[in-house]
Amino acid sequence: MRFLVGGDEYDPVIDVIAAELRALGHDVIVVGAKPGAPSPWGNVAVEIARAVAGGAVDQGVVCCHTGTGVSMAANKVQGVRAALCIDAETAKGARQWNDANVLALSLRLTSPTVAKEIVRAWTATAYGGTESVSLDAIRDAERRTQ
């Protein structure tokens, strides 16, 4: 798969995420903040979400201090299901039941070890196909608000 990864502030955890995805055989592009050069969280999240929704990449990872802002911003893009995950089980559930396509992470709370666990669970889990009624409701709500 091809991933777009980024955050609003530079943090070594972003490098860990990118390295883990590459180690798992995925193509990764990192965008957003660089050391000493922050980038607005809304801009980073929307850039990544649009790339996912438009098919330029398969999945995205968005990061900010709490993960909340980037999650909210990414979810404003039609076709994106961003999930704020704090551990591997949450990531697994987001993929399995919600068919999430953008992973949101807190740079404040996510250690390198936990980031690797989350990435492994996220990439190892596919949508189980059991929640089509709920996902259809999301798509319907998106169409009604556009």
Short mmCIF file of C-alpha atoms in Angstrom, two decimals:
data_model
loop_
_atom_site.label_atom_id
_atom_site.label_comp_id
_atom_site.label_asym_id
_atom_site.label_seq_id
_atom_site.Cartn_x
_atom_site.Cartn_y
_atom_site.Cartn_z
CA MET A 1 0.00 0.00 0.00
CA ARG A 2 0.96 3.61 -0.42
CA PHE A 3 0.78 5.86 2.67
CA LEU A 4 0.94 9.61 3.19
CA VAL A 5 2.13 10.46 6.71
CA GLY A 6 2.42 13.84 8.38
CA GLY A 7 2.00 16.07 11.35
CA ASP A 8 1.74 19.69 12.36
CA GLU A 9 4.92 19.64 14.43
CA TYR A 10 8.06 17.67 13.86
CA ASP A 11 8.34 14.72 16.22
CA PRO A 12 10.59 11.66 15.98
CA VAL A 13 7.48 9.45 16.28
CA ILE A 14 6.58 10.47 12.72
CA ASP A 15 9.92 9.07 11.56
CA VAL A 16 9.23 5.87 13.53
CA ILE A 17 5.81 5.51 11.87
CA ALA A 18 7.28 6.02 8.39
CA ALA A 19 10.13 3.59 9.08
CA GLU A 20 7.76 0.93 10.43
CA LEU A 21 5.47 1.23 7.42
CA ARG A 22 8.47 0.91 5.10
CA ALA A 23 9.74 -2.11 7.07
CA LEU A 24 6.34 -3.71 6.50
CA GLY A 25 6.74 -3.22 2.74
CA HIS A 26 4.65 -0.10 2.18
CA ASP A 27 5.51 3.00 0.15
CA VAL A 28 5.56 6.12 2.34
CA ILE A 29 5.63 9.84 1.66
CA VAL A 30 6.08 12.19 4.64
CA VAL A 31 4.54 15.67 4.50
CA GLY A 32 3.91 18.50 6.93
CA ALA A 33 6.21 19.90 9.57
CA LYS A 34 9.97 19.66 9.42
CA PRO A 35 12.37 20.25 12.34
CA GLY A 36 11.92 23.88 13.40
CA ALA A 37 9.15 24.52 10.85
CA PRO A 38 5.65 23.69 12.11
CA SER A 39 2.71 23.38 9.73
CA PRO A 40 -0.93 24.10 10.63
CA TRP A 41 -2.65 20.87 11.70
CA GLY A 42 -5.72 21.58 9.60
CA ASN A 43 -3.66 21.98 6.44
CA VAL A 44 -1.69 18.78 7.00
CA ALA A 45 -4.79 16.73 7.82
CA VAL A 46 -6.79 17.99 4.86
CA GLU A 47 -3.86 17.46 2.46
CA ILE A 48 -3.52 13.86 3.56
CA ALA A 49 -7.28 13.24 3.64
CA ARG A 50 -7.73 14.62 0.11
CA ALA A 51 -4.94 12.38 -1.16
CA VAL A 52 -6.66 9.34 0.39
CA ALA A 53 -10.14 10.31 -0.83
CA GLY A 54 -8.83 11.07 -4.31
CA GLY A 55 -6.96 7.78 -4.60
CA ALA A 56 -3.46 9.27 -4.82
CA VAL A 57 -2.57 7.09 -1.80
CA ASP A 58 -4.29 4.13 -0.17
CA GLN A 59 -4.11 5.23 3.46
CA GLY A 60 -3.01 8.17 5.56
CA VAL A 61 -1.55 8.84 8.99
CA VAL A 62 -2.18 12.25 10.54
CA CYS A 63 -0.56 13.47 13.75
CA CYS A 64 -0.84 16.45 16.08
CA HIS A 65 -0.34 17.10 19.79
CA THR A 66 -3.57 15.35 20.85
CA GLY A 67 -4.59 13.75 17.55
CA THR A 68 -8.04 15.27 17.93
CA GLY A 69 -7.61 18.25 15.61
CA VAL A 70 -6.19 16.25 12.72
CA SER A 71 -8.88 13.61 13.17
CA MET A 72 -11.63 16.22 13.03
CA ALA A 73 -10.10 17.98 10.01
CA ALA A 74 -9.50 14.75 8.06
CA ASN A 75 -13.07 13.60 8.67
CA LYS A 76 -14.40 16.72 6.92
CA VAL A 77 -13.18 15.30 3.60
CA GLN A 78 -15.82 13.16 1.92
CA GLY A 79 -14.82 9.52 1.76
CA VAL A 80 -12.42 9.69 4.69
CA ARG A 81 -12.93 7.72 7.87
CA ALA A 82 -10.21 8.92 10.21
CA ALA A 83 -9.83 7.13 13.54
CA LEU A 84 -7.96 8.50 16.55
CA CYS A 85 -6.21 5.45 17.97
CA ILE A 86 -4.39 5.16 21.27
CA ASP A 87 -3.41 1.51 21.09
CA ALA A 88 -3.23 -1.49 18.79
CA GLU A 89 -6.68 -2.82 19.72
CA THR A 90 -8.33 0.50 18.84
CA ALA A 91 -6.48 0.51 15.51
CA LYS A 92 -7.54 -3.06 14.79
CA GLY A 93 -11.18 -2.24 15.55
CA ALA A 94 -11.08 0.92 13.43
CA ARG A 95 -9.98 -1.09 10.43
CA GLN A 96 -12.11 -4.20 11.08
CA TRP A 97 -15.43 -2.54 11.89
CA ASN A 98 -15.15 1.02 10.58
CA ASP A 99 -13.09 0.49 7.42
CA ALA A 100 -10.98 3.45 8.57
CA ASN A 101 -8.60 4.77 5.94
CA VAL A 102 -6.80 7.48 7.93
CA LEU A 103 -5.04 6.79 11.21
CA ALA A 104 -4.89 9.74 13.63
CA LEU A 105 -2.32 9.75 16.42
CA SER A 106 -1.41 11.93 19.38
CA LEU A 107 2.22 12.99 19.36
CA ARG A 108 1.95 13.71 23.08
CA LEU A 109 0.74 10.24 24.08
CA THR A 110 2.19 7.90 21.48
CA SER A 111 5.60 6.44 22.30
CA PRO A 112 7.74 4.91 19.55
CA THR A 113 6.93 1.41 20.82
CA VAL A 114 3.17 2.04 20.87
CA ALA A 115 3.35 3.72 17.45
CA LYS A 116 4.92 0.57 15.98
CA GLU A 117 2.26 -1.63 17.63
CA ILE A 118 -0.53 0.58 16.28
CA VAL A 119 0.93 0.61 12.75
CA ARG A 120 1.33 -3.18 12.76
CA ALA A 121 -2.27 -3.71 13.91
CA TRP A 122 -3.60 -1.12 11.42
CA THR A 123 -1.83 -2.65 8.43
CA ALA A 124 -2.52 -6.26 9.42
CA THR A 125 -6.28 -5.75 9.72
CA ALA A 126 -8.74 -5.54 6.85
CA TYR A 127 -12.33 -4.40 6.93
CA GLY A 128 -14.49 -7.35 7.94
CA GLY A 129 -17.52 -6.35 5.87
CA THR A 130 -19.93 -6.56 8.79
CA GLU A 131 -20.81 -2.91 9.24
CA SER A 132 -22.17 -1.93 5.83
CA VAL A 133 -25.37 -0.43 7.26
CA SER A 134 -23.40 1.97 9.46
CA LEU A 135 -20.92 2.83 6.73
CA ASP A 136 -23.78 3.49 4.32
CA ALA A 137 -25.25 5.87 6.92
CA ILE A 138 -21.95 7.78 7.01
CA ARG A 139 -21.84 8.00 3.21
CA ASP A 140 -25.46 9.17 3.15
CA ALA A 141 -24.72 11.87 5.73
CA GLU A 142 -21.73 13.04 3.67
CA ARG A 143 -23.87 13.36 0.54
CA ARG A 144 -26.54 15.33 2.40
CA THR A 145 -24.03 17.87 3.74
CA GLN A 146 -22.18 18.52 0.48
#
